[in-house]
């Protein structure tokens, strides 16, 4: 382990512990029983993060920043859930990056995706061939025929 790695690990523990301590003053935490202490949670979190990203310190740091942002965000409730024991550190560290956003944001994203999907499925088909786009231009004549068959065919007898 290099000195840079030791410094990053220690900084991770301190920052996560500080994020947990900020949430201890939250009304939601004071009404609930705090099961896990911030120092224990931060040490366990850092150990799990390091084990998962040990070969590459840059991915370790990147994931740490994302997790810390999520822990500090009061709308995600991850810090409160960890302190009260609703979720474990193992569950939190195993979350996908897309799951680190707040529950309301996840719900909004799902609703928007559903709405977009429904609008794509129920898209109206064109009524006429003239309303179909052809290479960024509209087909000008019905069925793509712009001139009469008599004008195109040189051998067409018009005087019969």
PDB file of N, CA, C and O in Angstrom, residues 78-126:
ATOM      1  N   UNK A  78     -29.896   8.091   2.871  1.00  0.00           N
ATOM      2  CA  UNK A  78     -28.989   6.960   3.043  1.00  0.00           C
ATOM      3  C   UNK A  78     -28.254   7.028   4.382  1.00  0.00           C
ATOM      4  O   UNK A  78     -28.112   6.019   5.063  1.00  0.00           O
ATOM      5  N   UNK A  79     -27.815   8.223   4.770  1.00  0.00           N
ATOM      6  CA  UNK A  79     -27.098   8.355   6.039  1.00  0.00           C
ATOM      7  C   UNK A  79     -28.016   8.014   7.209  1.00  0.00           C
ATOM      8  O   UNK A  79     -27.619   7.297   8.134  1.00  0.00           O
ATOM      9  N   UNK A  80     -29.234   8.497   7.162  1.00  0.00           N
ATOM     10  CA  UNK A  80     -30.203   8.214   8.227  1.00  0.00           C
ATOM     11  C   UNK A  80     -30.508   6.718   8.270  1.00  0.00           C
ATOM     12  O   UNK A  80     -30.552   6.107   9.348  1.00  0.00           O
ATOM     13  N   UNK A  81     -30.708   6.110   7.110  1.00  0.00           N
ATOM     14  CA  UNK A  81     -30.998   4.676   7.058  1.00  0.00           C
ATOM     15  C   UNK A  81     -29.834   3.844   7.576  1.00  0.00           C
ATOM     16  O   UNK A  81     -30.043   2.823   8.243  1.00  0.00           O
ATOM     17  N   UNK A  82     -28.619   4.270   7.294  1.00  0.00           N
ATOM     18  CA  UNK A  82     -27.448   3.546   7.804  1.00  0.00           C
ATOM     19  C   UNK A  82     -27.312   3.715   9.318  1.00  0.00           C
ATOM     20  O   UNK A  82     -27.018   2.756  10.029  1.00  0.00           O
ATOM     21  N   UNK A  83     -27.529   4.921   9.809  1.00  0.00           N
ATOM     22  CA  UNK A  83     -27.412   5.167  11.250  1.00  0.00           C
ATOM     23  C   UNK A  83     -28.473   4.421  12.055  1.00  0.00           C
ATOM     24  O   UNK A  83     -28.214   3.952  13.157  1.00  0.00           O
ATOM     25  N   UNK A  84     -29.680   4.333  11.508  1.00  0.00           N
ATOM     26  CA  UNK A  84     -30.767   3.669  12.229  1.00  0.00           C
ATOM     27  C   UNK A  84     -30.836   2.174  11.946  1.00  0.00           C
ATOM     28  O   UNK A  84     -31.647   1.472  12.545  1.00  0.00           O
ATOM     29  N   UNK A  85     -30.019   1.688  11.042  1.00  0.00           N
ATOM     30  CA  UNK A  85     -29.972   0.255  10.764  1.00  0.00           C
ATOM     31  C   UNK A  85     -30.993  -0.235   9.754  1.00  0.00           C
ATOM     32  O   UNK A  85     -31.197  -1.440   9.616  1.00  0.00           O
ATOM     33  N   UNK A  86     -31.637   0.673   9.033  1.00  0.00           N
ATOM     34  CA  UNK A  86     -32.608   0.248   8.020  1.00  0.00           C
ATOM     35  C   UNK A  86     -31.915  -0.475   6.862  1.00  0.00           C
ATOM     36  O   UNK A  86     -32.488  -1.390   6.281  1.00  0.00           O
ATOM     37  N   UNK A  87     -30.716  -0.011   6.521  1.00  0.00           N
ATOM     38  CA  UNK A  87     -29.904  -0.720   5.532  1.00  0.00           C
ATOM     39  C   UNK A  87     -28.506  -0.917   6.113  1.00  0.00           C
ATOM     40  O   UNK A  87     -28.093  -0.180   7.015  1.00  0.00           O
ATOM     41  N   UNK A  88     -27.818  -1.898   5.613  1.00  0.00           N
ATOM     42  CA  UNK A  88     -26.462  -2.160   6.097  1.00  0.00           C
ATOM     43  C   UNK A  88     -25.449  -1.461   5.193  1.00  0.00           C
ATOM     44  O   UNK A  88     -25.773  -1.056   4.070  1.00  0.00           O
ATOM     45  N   UNK A  89     -24.234  -1.368   5.689  1.00  0.00           N
ATOM     46  CA  UNK A  89     -23.166  -0.760   4.902  1.00  0.00           C
ATOM     47  C   UNK A  89     -22.893  -1.611   3.664  1.00  0.00           C
ATOM     48  O   UNK A  89     -22.596  -1.085   2.590  1.00  0.00           O
ATOM     49  N   UNK A  90     -23.021  -2.922   3.797  1.00  0.00           N
ATOM     50  CA  UNK A  90     -22.807  -3.823   2.671  1.00  0.00           C
ATOM     51  C   UNK A  90     -23.823  -3.549   1.561  1.00  0.00           C
ATOM     52  O   UNK A  90     -23.488  -3.535   0.375  1.00  0.00           O
ATOM     53  N   UNK A  91     -25.080  -3.329   1.950  1.00  0.00           N
ATOM     54  CA  UNK A  91     -26.117  -3.022   0.964  1.00  0.00           C
ATOM     55  C   UNK A  91     -25.837  -1.677   0.292  1.00  0.00           C
ATOM     56  O   UNK A  91     -25.967  -1.546  -0.922  1.00  0.00           O
ATOM     57  N   UNK A  92     -25.437  -0.692   1.095  1.00  0.00           N
ATOM     58  CA  UNK A  92     -25.165   0.631   0.544  1.00  0.00           C
ATOM     59  C   UNK A  92     -23.985   0.592  -0.421  1.00  0.00           C
ATOM     60  O   UNK A  92     -24.042   1.171  -1.505  1.00  0.00           O
ATOM     61  N   UNK A  93     -22.911  -0.073  -0.041  1.00  0.00           N
ATOM     62  CA  UNK A  93     -21.735  -0.107  -0.908  1.00  0.00           C
ATOM     63  C   UNK A  93     -21.974  -0.943  -2.163  1.00  0.00           C
ATOM     64  O   UNK A  93     -21.265  -0.788  -3.151  1.00  0.00           O
ATOM     65  N   UNK A  94     -22.980  -1.809  -2.135  1.00  0.00           N
ATOM     66  CA  UNK A  94     -23.301  -2.618  -3.298  1.00  0.00           C
ATOM     67  C   UNK A  94     -24.289  -1.976  -4.255  1.00  0.00           C
ATOM     68  O   UNK A  94     -24.600  -2.538  -5.307  1.00  0.00           O
ATOM     69  N   UNK A  95     -24.787  -0.789  -3.907  1.00  0.00           N
ATOM     70  CA  UNK A  95     -25.750  -0.113  -4.773  1.00  0.00           C
ATOM     71  C   UNK A  95     -25.103   0.313  -6.080  1.00  0.00           C
ATOM     72  O   UNK A  95     -23.929   0.692  -6.122  1.00  0.00           O
ATOM     73  N   UNK A  96     -25.907   0.278  -7.131  1.00  0.00           N
ATOM     74  CA  UNK A  96     -25.466   0.763  -8.426  1.00  0.00           C
ATOM     75  C   UNK A  96     -25.461   2.294  -8.374  1.00  0.00           C
ATOM     76  O   UNK A  96     -26.204   2.900  -7.604  1.00  0.00           O
ATOM     77  N   UNK A  97     -24.650   2.916  -9.204  1.00  0.00           N
ATOM     78  CA  UNK A  97     -24.559   4.379  -9.188  1.00  0.00           C
ATOM     79  C   UNK A  97     -25.903   5.044  -9.488  1.00  0.00           C
ATOM     80  O   UNK A  97     -26.189   6.116  -8.986  1.00  0.00           O
ATOM     81  N   UNK A  98     -26.711   4.406 -10.299  1.00  0.00           N
ATOM     82  CA  UNK A  98     -28.017   4.980 -10.630  1.00  0.00           C
ATOM     83  C   UNK A  98     -28.984   4.937  -9.451  1.00  0.00           C
ATOM     84  O   UNK A  98     -30.000   5.638  -9.448  1.00  0.00           O
ATOM     85  N   UNK A  99     -28.692   4.130  -8.445  1.00  0.00           N
ATOM     86  CA  UNK A  99     -29.559   4.022  -7.276  1.00  0.00           C
ATOM     87  C   UNK A  99     -29.177   4.996  -6.167  1.00  0.00           C
ATOM     88  O   UNK A  99     -29.832   5.028  -5.126  1.00  0.00           O
ATOM     89  N   UNK A 100     -28.135   5.774  -6.364  1.00  0.00           N
ATOM     90  CA  UNK A 100     -27.672   6.694  -5.329  1.00  0.00           C
ATOM     91  C   UNK A 100     -28.446   8.007  -5.294  1.00  0.00           C
ATOM     92  O   UNK A 100     -28.149   8.869  -4.483  1.00  0.00           O
ATOM     93  N   UNK A 101     -29.449   8.144  -6.140  1.00  0.00           N
ATOM     94  CA  UNK A 101     -30.263   9.359  -6.122  1.00  0.00           C
ATOM     95  C   UNK A 101     -31.442   9.165  -5.175  1.00  0.00           C
ATOM     96  O   UNK A 101     -31.738   8.053  -4.756  1.00  0.00           O
ATOM     97  N   UNK A 102     -32.119  10.249  -4.862  1.00  0.00           N
ATOM     98  CA  UNK A 102     -33.219  10.181  -3.894  1.00  0.00           C
ATOM     99  C   UNK A 102     -34.376   9.350  -4.436  1.00  0.00           C
ATOM    100  O   UNK A 102     -34.535   9.176  -5.642  1.00  0.00           O
ATOM    101  N   UNK A 103     -35.192   8.858  -3.514  1.00  0.00           N
ATOM    102  CA  UNK A 103     -36.350   8.041  -3.892  1.00  0.00           C
ATOM    103  C   UNK A 103     -37.337   8.842  -4.747  1.00  0.00           C
ATOM    104  O   UNK A 103     -37.889   8.316  -5.712  1.00  0.00           O
ATOM    105  N   UNK A 104     -37.532  10.116  -4.408  1.00  0.00           N
ATOM    106  CA  UNK A 104     -38.455  10.937  -5.200  1.00  0.00           C
ATOM    107  C   UNK A 104     -37.905  11.145  -6.605  1.00  0.00           C
ATOM    108  O   UNK A 104     -38.665  11.116  -7.573  1.00  0.00           O
ATOM    109  N   UNK A 105     -36.585  11.325  -6.721  1.00  0.00           N
ATOM    110  CA  UNK A 105     -35.980  11.494  -8.045  1.00  0.00           C
ATOM    111  C   UNK A 105     -36.072  10.203  -8.849  1.00  0.00           C
ATOM    112  O   UNK A 105     -36.336  10.231 -10.055  1.00  0.00           O
ATOM    113  N   UNK A 106     -35.881   9.058  -8.208  1.00  0.00           N
ATOM    114  CA  UNK A 106     -36.023   7.773  -8.888  1.00  0.00           C
ATOM    115  C   UNK A 106     -37.451   7.605  -9.400  1.00  0.00           C
ATOM    116  O   UNK A 106     -37.668   7.137 -10.523  1.00  0.00           O
ATOM    117  N   UNK A 107     -38.429   8.013  -8.573  1.00  0.00           N
ATOM    118  CA  UNK A 107     -39.836   7.903  -8.961  1.00  0.00           C
ATOM    119  C   UNK A 107     -40.138   8.830 -10.135  1.00  0.00           C
ATOM    120  O   UNK A 107     -40.815   8.440 -11.092  1.00  0.00           O
ATOM    121  N   UNK A 108     -39.619  10.058 -10.088  1.00  0.00           N
ATOM    122  CA  UNK A 108     -39.825  11.004 -11.183  1.00  0.00           C
ATOM    123  C   UNK A 108     -39.200  10.494 -12.476  1.00  0.00           C
ATOM    124  O   UNK A 108     -39.812  10.596 -13.548  1.00  0.00           O
ATOM    125  N   UNK A 109     -37.998   9.944 -12.389  1.00  0.00           N
ATOM    126  CA  UNK A 109     -37.330   9.403 -13.572  1.00  0.00           C
ATOM    127  C   UNK A 109     -38.118   8.245 -14.170  1.00  0.00           C
ATOM    128  O   UNK A 109     -38.254   8.142 -15.393  1.00  0.00           O
ATOM    129  N   UNK A 110     -38.651   7.379 -13.316  1.00  0.00           N
ATOM    130  CA  UNK A 110     -39.443   6.241 -13.799  1.00  0.00           C
ATOM    131  C   UNK A 110     -40.724   6.728 -14.471  1.00  0.00           C
ATOM    132  O   UNK A 110     -41.119   6.191 -15.520  1.00  0.00           O
ATOM    133  N   UNK A 111     -41.372   7.746 -13.882  1.00  0.00           N
ATOM    134  CA  UNK A 111     -42.593   8.289 -14.482  1.00  0.00           C
ATOM    135  C   UNK A 111     -42.314   8.943 -15.829  1.00  0.00           C
ATOM    136  O   UNK A 111     -43.079   8.780 -16.781  1.00  0.00           O
ATOM    137  N   UNK A 112     -41.215   9.694 -15.920  1.00  0.00           N
ATOM    138  CA  UNK A 112     -40.854  10.319 -17.187  1.00  0.00           C
ATOM    139  C   UNK A 112     -40.534   9.275 -18.254  1.00  0.00           C
ATOM    140  O   UNK A 112     -40.933   9.421 -19.413  1.00  0.00           O
ATOM    141  N   UNK A 113     -39.828   8.235 -17.861  1.00  0.00           N
ATOM    142  CA  UNK A 113     -39.505   7.167 -18.800  1.00  0.00           C
ATOM    143  C   UNK A 113     -40.770   6.467 -19.280  1.00  0.00           C
ATOM    144  O   UNK A 113     -40.925   6.196 -20.467  1.00  0.00           O
ATOM    145  N   UNK A 114     -41.686   6.214 -18.355  1.00  0.00           N
ATOM    146  CA  UNK A 114     -42.946   5.570 -18.705  1.00  0.00           C
ATOM    147  C   UNK A 114     -43.769   6.464 -19.643  1.00  0.00           C
ATOM    148  O   UNK A 114     -44.340   5.990 -20.630  1.00  0.00           O
ATOM    149  N   UNK A 115     -43.816   7.747 -19.339  1.00  0.00           N
ATOM    150  CA  UNK A 115     -44.565   8.697 -20.168  1.00  0.00           C
ATOM    151  C   UNK A 115     -43.963   8.761 -21.577  1.00  0.00           C
ATOM    152  O   UNK A 115     -44.699   8.765 -22.571  1.00  0.00           O
ATOM    153  N   UNK A 116     -42.645   8.815 -21.662  1.00  0.00           N
ATOM    154  CA  UNK A 116     -41.966   8.863 -22.961  1.00  0.00           C
ATOM    155  C   UNK A 116     -42.209   7.591 -23.762  1.00  0.00           C
ATOM    156  O   UNK A 116     -42.455   7.631 -24.965  1.00  0.00           O
ATOM    157  N   UNK A 117     -42.175   6.462 -23.088  1.00  0.00           N
ATOM    158  CA  UNK A 117     -42.422   5.182 -23.746  1.00  0.00           C
ATOM    159  C   UNK A 117     -43.844   5.116 -24.288  1.00  0.00           C
ATOM    160  O   UNK A 117     -44.066   4.689 -25.418  1.00  0.00           O
ATOM    161  N   UNK A 118     -44.808   5.566 -23.482  1.00  0.00           N
ATOM    162  CA  UNK A 118     -46.202   5.560 -23.932  1.00  0.00           C
ATOM    163  C   UNK A 118     -46.402   6.491 -25.124  1.00  0.00           C
ATOM    164  O   UNK A 118     -47.148   6.174 -26.046  1.00  0.00           O
ATOM    165  N   UNK A 119     -45.746   7.636 -25.123  1.00  0.00           N
ATOM    166  CA  UNK A 119     -45.903   8.566 -26.243  1.00  0.00           C
ATOM    167  C   UNK A 119     -45.280   8.008 -27.515  1.00  0.00           C
ATOM    168  O   UNK A 119     -45.778   8.244 -28.610  1.00  0.00           O
ATOM    169  N   UNK A 120     -44.225   7.237 -27.399  1.00  0.00           N
ATOM    170  CA  UNK A 120     -43.603   6.617 -28.570  1.00  0.00           C
ATOM    171  C   UNK A 120     -44.459   5.480 -29.104  1.00  0.00           C
ATOM    172  O   UNK A 120     -44.565   5.288 -30.308  1.00  0.00           O
ATOM    173  N   UNK A 121     -45.059   4.718 -28.206  1.00  0.00           N
ATOM    174  CA  UNK A 121     -45.886   3.591 -28.624  1.00  0.00           C
ATOM    175  C   UNK A 121     -47.159   4.072 -29.313  1.00  0.00           C
ATOM    176  O   UNK A 121     -47.603   3.507 -30.303  1.00  0.00           O
ATOM    177  N   UNK A 122     -47.762   5.128 -28.813  1.00  0.00           N
ATOM    178  CA  UNK A 122     -49.037   5.605 -29.344  1.00  0.00           C
ATOM    179  C   UNK A 122     -48.872   6.654 -30.426  1.00  0.00           C
ATOM    180  O   UNK A 122     -49.819   7.357 -30.739  1.00  0.00           O
ATOM    181  N   UNK A 123     -47.687   6.750 -31.026  1.00  0.00           N
ATOM    182  CA  UNK A 123     -47.452   7.724 -32.084  1.00  0.00           C
ATOM    183  C   UNK A 123     -48.374   7.421 -33.264  1.00  0.00           C
ATOM    184  O   UNK A 123     -48.470   6.275 -33.697  1.00  0.00           O
ATOM    185  N   UNK A 124     -49.054   8.419 -33.771  1.00  0.00           N
ATOM    186  CA  UNK A 124     -49.989   8.234 -34.867  1.00  0.00           C
ATOM    187  C   UNK A 124     -49.250   7.964 -36.166  1.00  0.00           C
ATOM    188  O   UNK A 124     -48.265   8.634 -36.484  1.00  0.00           O
ATOM    189  N   UNK A 125     -49.773   7.009 -36.924  1.00  0.00           N
ATOM    190  CA  UNK A 125     -49.210   6.707 -38.225  1.00  0.00           C
ATOM    191  C   UNK A 125     -49.739   7.741 -39.219  1.00  0.00           C
ATOM    192  O   UNK A 125     -50.837   8.275 -39.053  1.00  0.00           O
ATOM    193  N   UNK A 126     -48.984   8.027 -40.273  1.00  0.00           N
ATOM    194  CA  UNK A 126     -49.438   9.024 -41.248  1.00  0.00           C
ATOM    195  C   UNK A 126     -50.698   8.573 -41.980  1.00  0.00           C
ATOM    196  O   UNK A 126     -50.892   7.388 -42.229  1.00  0.00           O
TER     197      UNK A 126
END
